[in-house]
CSV table of C-alpha atoms and ligand atoms in Angstrom, one decimal:
chain,number,residue,atom,x,y,z
A,1,MET,CA,-42.0,21.7,-4.8
A,2,ASN,CA,-41.2,22.0,-8.5
A,3,ILE,CA,-37.4,22.6,-8.9
A,4,LEU,CA,-35.4,23.4,-12.0
A,5,ILE,CA,-31.9,21.8,-11.7
A,6,ILE,CA,-29.3,23.4,-13.9
A,7,GLY,CA,-26.4,21.0,-14.6
A,8,GLY,CA,-28.5,18.2,-13.2
A,9,ALA,CA,-26.8,15.5,-15.4
A,10,GLY,CA,-23.4,16.1,-14.0
A,11,TYR,CA,-21.7,14.3,-11.2
A,12,ILE,CA,-22.8,16.5,-8.3
A,13,GLY,CA,-26.0,17.5,-10.1
A,14,SER,CA,-27.3,14.0,-10.6
A,15,HIS,CA,-26.9,13.2,-6.9
A,16,VAL,CA,-28.7,16.4,-6.1
A,17,THR,CA,-31.5,15.5,-8.5
A,18,ARG,CA,-31.8,12.0,-7.0
A,19,GLU,CA,-32.1,13.7,-3.4
A,20,PHE,CA,-35.0,16.1,-4.4
A,21,LEU,CA,-36.8,13.3,-6.1
A,22,ASP,CA,-36.4,11.0,-3.0
A,23,ARG,CA,-37.9,13.7,-1.3
A,24,GLY,CA,-41.0,13.7,-3.4
A,25,HIS,CA,-40.3,17.1,-5.3
A,26,GLY,CA,-41.0,17.3,-9.1
A,27,CYS,CA,-37.6,18.1,-10.8
A,28,THR,CA,-36.6,19.3,-14.1
A,29,VAL,CA,-32.9,18.8,-15.3
A,30,PHE,CA,-31.5,21.5,-17.7
A,31,ASP,CA,-28.2,20.5,-19.0
A,32,ASN,CA,-26.2,21.0,-22.1
A,33,LEU,CA,-24.3,17.7,-21.7
A,34,SER,CA,-20.9,19.0,-22.2
A,35,SER,CA,-19.9,17.3,-19.2
A,36,GLY,CA,-23.0,16.0,-17.9
A,37,LEU,CA,-24.2,12.3,-19.0
A,38,ARG,CA,-27.5,11.0,-20.3
A,39,GLU,CA,-26.9,8.0,-18.1
A,40,ASN,CA,-27.1,10.3,-15.1
A,41,LEU,CA,-30.8,11.2,-15.9
A,42,PHE,CA,-33.6,9.8,-14.1
A,43,SER,CA,-37.1,8.8,-15.6
A,44,GLU,CA,-39.1,10.5,-13.1
A,45,ALA,CA,-37.4,13.8,-14.0
A,46,LYS,CA,-38.1,16.0,-17.1
A,47,PHE,CA,-35.1,16.7,-19.2
A,48,ILE,CA,-34.3,19.7,-21.1
A,49,HIS,CA,-31.4,19.8,-23.4
A,50,GLY,CA,-30.0,23.4,-23.4
A,51,ASP,CA,-27.4,25.8,-22.6
A,52,ILE,CA,-27.2,28.6,-20.1
A,53,ASN,CA,-25.3,30.9,-22.6
A,54,ASP,CA,-28.4,31.2,-24.6
A,55,TYR,CA,-30.8,33.4,-22.8
A,56,MET,CA,-33.8,32.3,-24.8
A,57,GLN,CA,-33.1,28.7,-24.0
A,58,ILE,CA,-32.8,29.2,-20.4
A,59,LEU,CA,-35.9,31.3,-20.2
A,60,GLY,CA,-37.7,29.2,-22.2
A,61,ALA,CA,-36.8,26.3,-19.6
A,62,MET,CA,-38.2,28.4,-16.8
A,63,LYS,CA,-41.5,29.1,-18.6
A,64,ASP,CA,-41.9,25.5,-19.8
A,65,SER,CA,-43.7,24.0,-16.7
A,66,ALA,CA,-47.2,23.4,-16.2
A,67,ALA,CA,-46.8,24.7,-12.5
A,68,PRO,CA,-44.3,27.6,-12.0
A,69,PHE,CA,-41.1,26.6,-10.7
A,70,ASP,CA,-40.4,27.1,-6.8
A,71,ALA,CA,-36.8,27.1,-6.9
A,72,ILE,CA,-33.6,26.8,-9.2
A,73,VAL,CA,-30.4,24.6,-8.2
A,74,HIS,CA,-27.6,25.9,-10.1
A,75,LEU,CA,-24.6,23.6,-10.8
A,76,ALA,CA,-23.7,24.3,-14.3
A,77,ALA,CA,-20.0,25.3,-14.2
A,78,PHE,CA,-16.7,24.3,-15.5
A,79,LYS,CA,-14.5,23.5,-12.6
A,80,ALA,CA,-10.8,22.7,-13.6
A,81,ALA,CA,-8.9,25.2,-11.5
A,82,GLY,CA,-5.8,24.6,-13.7
A,83,GLU,CA,-7.7,25.0,-17.1
A,84,SER,CA,-9.2,28.2,-15.7
A,85,MET,CA,-5.9,29.9,-15.6
A,86,LEU,CA,-5.1,29.0,-19.1
A,87,ASN,CA,-8.5,29.6,-20.7
A,88,PRO,CA,-10.2,32.4,-18.5
A,89,ALA,CA,-12.5,33.3,-21.2
A,90,LYS,CA,-14.0,30.0,-21.2
A,91,TYR,CA,-14.8,30.3,-17.5
A,92,SER,CA,-15.9,33.9,-17.7
A,93,LYS,CA,-18.3,33.1,-20.3
A,94,ASN,CA,-19.9,30.0,-19.0
A,95,ASN,CA,-19.6,30.5,-15.4
A,96,ILE,CA,-20.1,34.2,-14.8
A,97,ALA,CA,-22.2,35.4,-18.0
A,98,GLY,CA,-24.1,32.1,-17.9
A,99,THR,CA,-25.1,32.7,-14.4
A,100,ILE,CA,-26.2,36.4,-15.2
A,101,ASN,CA,-28.6,34.7,-17.7
A,102,ILE,CA,-29.9,32.4,-14.9
A,103,LEU,CA,-30.5,35.4,-12.6
A,104,ASN,CA,-32.2,37.7,-15.5
A,105,ALA,CA,-34.5,34.9,-16.5
A,106,ALA,CA,-35.2,34.0,-13.0
A,107,CYS,CA,-36.3,37.5,-12.3
A,108,GLU,CA,-38.3,37.6,-15.7
A,109,THR,CA,-40.2,34.5,-14.6
A,110,GLY,CA,-40.5,35.2,-10.9
A,111,ILE,CA,-38.5,32.4,-9.6
A,112,ASN,CA,-36.9,33.9,-6.5
A,113,ASN,CA,-35.2,30.9,-4.6
A,114,ILE,CA,-31.8,29.8,-5.9
A,115,VAL,CA,-29.3,27.2,-4.6
A,116,PHE,CA,-25.9,27.6,-5.9
A,117,SER,CA,-22.9,25.2,-6.0
A,118,SER,CA,-20.1,27.4,-4.8
A,119,SER,CA,-16.6,26.2,-3.8
A,120,ALA,CA,-13.9,26.3,-1.1
A,121,ALA,CA,-11.7,27.8,-3.9
A,122,VAL,CA,-13.3,31.2,-3.0
A,123,TYR,CA,-11.0,31.1,0.1
A,124,GLY,CA,-7.6,30.8,-1.6
A,125,GLU,CA,-4.4,29.9,0.2
A,126,PRO,CA,-5.7,29.3,4.0
A,127,GLN,CA,-4.7,31.9,6.6
A,128,TYR,CA,-6.0,29.6,9.4
A,129,ILE,CA,-7.7,26.1,9.6
A,130,PRO,CA,-10.5,24.8,9.8
A,131,ILE,CA,-11.7,27.4,7.5
A,132,ASP,CA,-14.9,29.0,8.6
A,133,GLU,CA,-17.0,31.5,6.3
A,134,LYS,CA,-15.5,34.6,7.9
A,135,HIS,CA,-12.0,33.5,6.5
A,136,PRO,CA,-10.9,36.2,3.9
A,137,THR,CA,-11.9,35.3,0.2
A,138,LEU,CA,-8.9,35.7,-2.0
A,139,PRO,CA,-9.1,33.1,-4.7
A,140,GLU,CA,-5.6,31.8,-6.0
A,141,ASN,CA,-7.1,30.6,-9.5
A,142,TYR,CA,-9.5,32.0,-11.9
A,143,TYR,CA,-12.1,29.3,-11.3
A,144,GLY,CA,-12.4,30.4,-7.6
A,145,PHE,CA,-12.7,33.8,-8.8
A,146,THR,CA,-15.7,32.9,-10.9
A,147,LYS,CA,-17.5,31.2,-7.9
A,148,LEU,CA,-16.7,34.4,-5.7
A,149,GLU,CA,-18.0,36.7,-8.4
A,150,ILE,CA,-21.2,34.9,-8.7
A,151,GLU,CA,-21.7,35.0,-4.9
A,152,ARG,CA,-21.4,38.9,-5.2
A,153,LEU,CA,-24.1,38.8,-8.0
A,154,LEU,CA,-26.4,36.7,-6.0
A,155,SER,CA,-26.0,39.1,-3.1
A,156,TRP,CA,-26.8,42.2,-5.3
A,157,TYR,CA,-29.8,40.3,-6.8
A,158,ASP,CA,-31.1,39.6,-3.5
A,159,LYS,CA,-30.8,43.3,-2.4
A,160,LEU,CA,-32.2,44.6,-5.8
A,161,LYS,CA,-34.7,41.8,-7.0
A,162,ASN,CA,-35.6,39.9,-3.8
A,163,ILE,CA,-33.8,36.7,-4.9
A,164,ARG,CA,-33.1,34.4,-2.0
A,165,TYR,CA,-30.2,32.3,-2.3
A,166,ALA,CA,-28.1,29.6,-0.7
A,167,SER,CA,-24.3,29.6,-1.6
A,168,LEU,CA,-22.8,26.2,-0.6
A,169,ARG,CA,-19.1,26.4,-0.5
A,170,TYR,CA,-18.1,22.7,-1.1
A,171,PHE,CA,-15.0,21.3,-0.1
A,172,ASN,CA,-13.5,18.2,-1.9
A,173,ALA,CA,-16.7,16.4,-3.5
A,174,ALA,CA,-16.1,12.7,-3.6
A,175,GLY,CA,-17.8,9.2,-3.6
A,176,TYR,CA,-20.9,7.9,-5.4
A,177,ASP,CA,-24.5,7.3,-4.2
A,178,VAL,CA,-24.5,5.0,-1.3
A,179,LYS,CA,-27.4,3.0,-2.7
A,180,GLY,CA,-25.6,2.6,-6.1
A,181,ARG,CA,-28.1,4.3,-8.2
A,182,LEU,CA,-25.7,6.5,-10.1
A,183,LYS,CA,-22.8,5.0,-12.1
A,184,GLY,CA,-21.7,7.7,-14.6
A,185,LEU,CA,-18.1,8.2,-14.8
A,186,GLU,CA,-16.7,11.7,-14.9
A,187,GLN,CA,-14.7,12.4,-18.2
A,188,ASN,CA,-11.1,13.1,-18.1
A,189,PRO,CA,-11.0,13.7,-14.1
A,190,ALA,CA,-8.2,15.6,-12.5
A,191,ASN,CA,-9.4,15.1,-8.9
A,192,LEU,CA,-7.6,12.7,-6.5
A,193,LEU,CA,-10.4,10.0,-5.8
A,194,PRO,CA,-11.2,9.4,-9.6
A,195,VAL,CA,-7.8,9.4,-10.6
A,196,ILE,CA,-7.1,6.8,-8.0
A,197,MET,CA,-10.0,4.7,-9.1
A,198,GLU,CA,-9.1,5.0,-12.7
A,199,THR,CA,-5.5,3.7,-11.6
A,200,ALA,CA,-7.1,0.8,-9.4
A,201,CYS,CA,-9.3,-0.6,-12.4
A,202,GLY,CA,-6.5,-0.4,-15.1
A,203,MET,CA,-7.7,2.7,-17.0
A,204,ARG,CA,-4.4,4.4,-16.2
A,205,LYS,CA,-1.0,2.6,-15.7
A,206,GLU,CA,0.1,4.8,-12.9
A,207,MET,CA,-0.9,7.8,-11.0
A,208,GLN,CA,1.2,10.9,-9.7
A,209,ILE,CA,1.7,12.1,-6.1
A,210,PHE,CA,2.0,15.8,-6.4
A,211,GLY,CA,4.7,16.4,-3.8
A,212,ASN,CA,5.6,14.7,-0.5
A,213,ASP,CA,7.6,17.6,1.0
A,214,TYR,CA,4.8,19.6,2.4
A,215,ASP,CA,4.7,20.5,6.0
A,216,THR,CA,2.2,17.7,7.0
A,217,LYS,CA,2.4,14.5,8.8
A,218,ASP,CA,3.4,12.4,5.9
A,219,GLY,CA,4.5,15.1,3.5
A,220,THR,CA,1.4,15.0,1.2
A,221,CYS,CA,-1.4,17.5,1.0
A,222,ILE,CA,-4.3,17.1,3.5
A,223,ARG,CA,-7.9,17.9,2.2
A,224,ASP,CA,-11.4,17.7,3.6
A,225,TYR,CA,-13.5,15.0,1.4
A,226,VAL,CA,-17.1,15.3,1.6
A,227,HIS,CA,-19.5,12.6,0.4
A,228,VAL,CA,-21.7,13.7,-2.7
A,229,ASN,CA,-24.8,12.4,-0.9
A,230,ASP,CA,-24.0,14.6,2.0
A,231,LEU,CA,-23.7,17.6,-0.4
A,232,ALA,CA,-27.0,16.6,-1.9
A,233,VAL,CA,-28.8,16.5,1.5
A,234,GLY,CA,-27.2,19.9,2.1
A,235,HIS,CA,-28.8,21.4,-0.9
A,236,ALA,CA,-32.2,20.3,0.2
A,237,MET,CA,-31.8,21.4,3.6
A,238,ALA,CA,-30.5,24.9,2.3
A,239,LEU,CA,-33.4,25.3,0.0
A,240,ASP,CA,-35.8,24.7,3.0
A,241,TYR,CA,-33.9,27.3,4.9
A,242,ILE,CA,-34.1,30.0,2.6
A,243,ILE,CA,-37.8,29.3,1.8
A,244,LYS,CA,-38.9,29.2,5.5
A,245,ASN,CA,-36.6,32.0,6.7
A,246,LYS,CA,-36.8,34.3,3.8
A,247,LYS,CA,-33.1,35.0,4.0
A,248,SER,CA,-30.2,34.0,1.9
A,249,LEU,CA,-27.3,31.9,3.2
A,250,THR,CA,-23.6,31.3,2.7
A,251,VAL,CA,-22.2,28.1,4.2
A,252,ASN,CA,-19.3,25.6,4.0
A,253,LEU,CA,-20.1,22.0,3.3
A,254,GLY,CA,-17.2,19.6,4.2
A,255,SER,CA,-16.6,16.6,6.5
A,256,GLU,CA,-14.4,18.5,9.0
A,257,GLN,CA,-11.7,15.9,8.7
A,258,GLY,CA,-8.4,16.0,7.0
A,259,PHE,CA,-6.9,13.2,5.0
A,260,SER,CA,-3.5,13.1,3.2
A,261,VAL,CA,-3.0,11.9,-0.4
A,262,THR,CA,-1.0,9.0,1.1
A,263,GLU,CA,-3.7,8.1,3.4
A,264,VAL,CA,-6.4,8.1,0.8
A,265,LEU,CA,-4.2,5.9,-1.6
A,266,GLU,CA,-3.4,3.4,1.2
A,267,THR,CA,-7.0,3.2,2.1
A,268,ALA,CA,-7.9,2.6,-1.7
A,269,ARG,CA,-5.4,-0.1,-2.0
A,270,THR,CA,-6.8,-1.8,1.0
A,271,VAL,CA,-10.5,-1.3,0.0
A,272,THR,CA,-9.9,-2.3,-3.5
A,273,GLY,CA,-7.3,-5.0,-3.2
A,274,GLN,CA,-5.5,-3.4,-6.1
A,275,PRO,CA,-1.9,-2.2,-6.1
A,276,ILE,CA,-2.7,1.2,-7.5
A,277,PRO,CA,0.9,2.1,-8.8
A,278,ALA,CA,1.8,5.9,-7.9
A,279,LYS,CA,5.0,7.8,-8.1
A,280,ILE,CA,5.9,10.9,-6.5
A,281,THR,CA,6.4,14.0,-8.7
A,282,GLY,CA,6.8,17.7,-8.1
A,283,ARG,CA,4.2,19.7,-6.5
A,284,ARG,CA,1.1,20.8,-8.4
A,285,GLU,CA,1.1,24.8,-8.8
A,286,GLY,CA,-1.4,26.2,-6.3
A,287,ASP,CA,-2.0,23.3,-4.0
A,288,PRO,CA,-2.2,24.5,-0.4
A,289,ALA,CA,-0.7,22.0,2.2
A,290,LYS,CA,-3.7,21.6,4.3
A,291,LEU,CA,-7.3,22.4,3.9
A,292,THR,CA,-10.2,21.5,6.2
A,293,ALA,CA,-13.7,23.1,6.7
A,294,SER,CA,-15.4,24.4,9.8
A,295,CYS,CA,-19.1,23.3,9.3
A,296,ALA,CA,-20.3,24.8,12.7
A,297,LEU,CA,-22.5,27.3,10.7
A,298,SER,CA,-24.3,24.9,8.2
A,299,HIS,CA,-24.8,22.5,11.6
A,300,GLU,CA,-26.2,25.6,13.5
A,301,LEU,CA,-28.4,27.1,10.5
A,302,LEU,CA,-29.5,23.8,8.6
A,303,GLY,CA,-28.8,21.1,11.2
A,304,TRP,CA,-26.6,19.7,8.5
A,305,LYS,CA,-23.7,17.2,9.2
A,306,ALA,CA,-21.8,14.9,6.9
A,307,GLN,CA,-23.0,11.2,7.6
A,308,HIS,CA,-21.2,9.3,4.7
A,309,SER,CA,-17.9,11.1,4.4
A,310,ASP,CA,-15.7,8.7,6.2
A,311,LEU,CA,-12.8,7.5,4.0
A,312,GLU,CA,-13.9,4.0,3.6
A,313,THR,CA,-17.4,5.0,2.4
A,314,LEU,CA,-16.0,7.5,-0.1
A,315,ILE,CA,-13.6,4.9,-1.6
A,316,LYS,CA,-16.0,1.8,-1.4
A,317,THR,CA,-18.9,3.7,-3.1
A,318,SER,CA,-16.6,4.9,-5.8
A,319,TRP,CA,-15.2,1.4,-6.3
A,320,GLU,CA,-18.5,-0.1,-6.7
A,321,VAL,CA,-18.9,2.1,-9.8
A,322,TYR,CA,-15.3,1.8,-11.2
A,323,LYS,CA,-14.7,-1.8,-10.7
A,324,LYS,CA,-17.3,-2.5,-13.2
B,1,UFG,N1,-3.5,14.9,-6.2
B,1,UFG,C1,-2.5,14.0,-6.6
B,1,UFG,N2,-2.6,13.4,-7.7
B,1,UFG,C2,-3.6,13.7,-8.7
B,1,UFG,C3,-4.6,14.6,-8.3
B,1,UFG,C4,-4.5,15.0,-7.1
B,1,UFG,O1,-1.6,14.1,-5.5
B,1,UFG,O2,-3.6,12.9,-9.6
B,1,UFG,C5,-3.6,15.6,-4.8
B,1,UFG,C6,-3.5,17.2,-5.0
B,1,UFG,O3,-2.1,17.7,-5.2
B,1,UFG,C7,-4.1,17.6,-3.7
B,1,UFG,C8,-5.3,16.5,-3.5
B,1,UFG,O4,-4.6,15.5,-4.3
B,1,UFG,O5,-3.3,17.7,-2.7
B,1,UFG,C9,-6.5,16.8,-3.8
B,1,UFG,O6,-6.5,17.3,-5.3
B,1,UFG,P1,-7.9,17.5,-6.2
B,1,UFG,O7,-7.4,17.9,-7.4
B,1,UFG,O8,-8.8,16.3,-5.9
B,1,UFG,O9,-8.8,18.8,-5.3
B,1,UFG,P2,-8.3,20.2,-4.9
B,1,UFG,O10,-8.1,20.2,-3.6
B,1,UFG,O11,-7.1,20.7,-5.6
B,1,UFG,O12,-9.5,20.9,-5.4
B,1,UFG,C10,-10.9,20.4,-5.1
B,1,UFG,C11,-11.8,21.0,-6.1
B,1,UFG,C12,-11.9,22.4,-6.3
B,1,UFG,C13,-12.2,22.9,-4.8
B,1,UFG,C14,-11.4,22.3,-3.7
B,1,UFG,C15,-12.0,22.8,-2.4
B,1,UFG,O13,-11.3,20.4,-7.5
B,1,UFG,O14,-13.0,22.8,-6.9
B,1,UFG,O15,-11.3,20.8,-3.9
B,1,UFG,O16,-11.3,22.3,-1.4
B,1,UFG,F1,-12.3,24.3,-4.9
């Protein structure tokens, strides 16, 4: 197939592009490089430097191919939950309005298969765990709201314009390519794994543990960390599903395991052999104590199951990149 990967130079996007290339598909990456990196691009994939906020640019990209595109994978979004609460306009414009441009350009050029990076952030504070797709969607931050709003747009475009979509609700994406082909470091990361790695390699003096008084086994928050190669495979399987079944899909992608901040940190100390200084500070606003996924539906519909999402692999593959 011929696939347009929007946001394909980013951390998750580059792993997704690698997976589609490995499966023999033709890939074009469209990215504005605001957080994506040139070093995440592959010579086998064509690159178009452009912005989804510019309708003519995204429309031009969709037309700019010898053979028409069979599908779009859309991963272009801002994703810092904290920032989204302070600067909602940035998230409205890029995440929501940018996606409207993608949808309208897709309709104009007749591309009707879309795989969309959604997020477990659409669920908000868990009412039960593990969280399945029937869990109420009540996002607690504006970032999560933008992802939910896009899911609603996709569902209308499905009804009205025959767009088939796969909405993939990622839990905590982590790790690096198990074959070591991707090495681009995320800029100013706020997520736990890259923060631990930056501390392990001396880019930060000390990290913070946001609260140890939660109602969990060791008092720190529990999350479901899913390896980025597993997420990438999920995209390929989801695209096959919507094309074969001519039916849209909304599924969780997670490891179905929960690890506390302390467990992640202790394993990182063992794997890296570094002290990784950490101090316990107050809770971070909006952090639920425990979040884990049920992936029964992605298993049933796609045959997908996380393969590389054990804590050791998540940390080892990250350390391979950061230690350099
Ligand atoms: N944490 C720390 N110190 C840090 C960073 C994080 O203690 O420096 C803790 C957090 O308090 C939390 C856990 O590590 O308990 C994980 O935090 P992350 O910031 O890595 O991830 P979140 O669970 O907050 O959110 C991530 C993505 C969201 C997505 C969500 C889905 O950033 O986009 O997973 O589960 F929606």
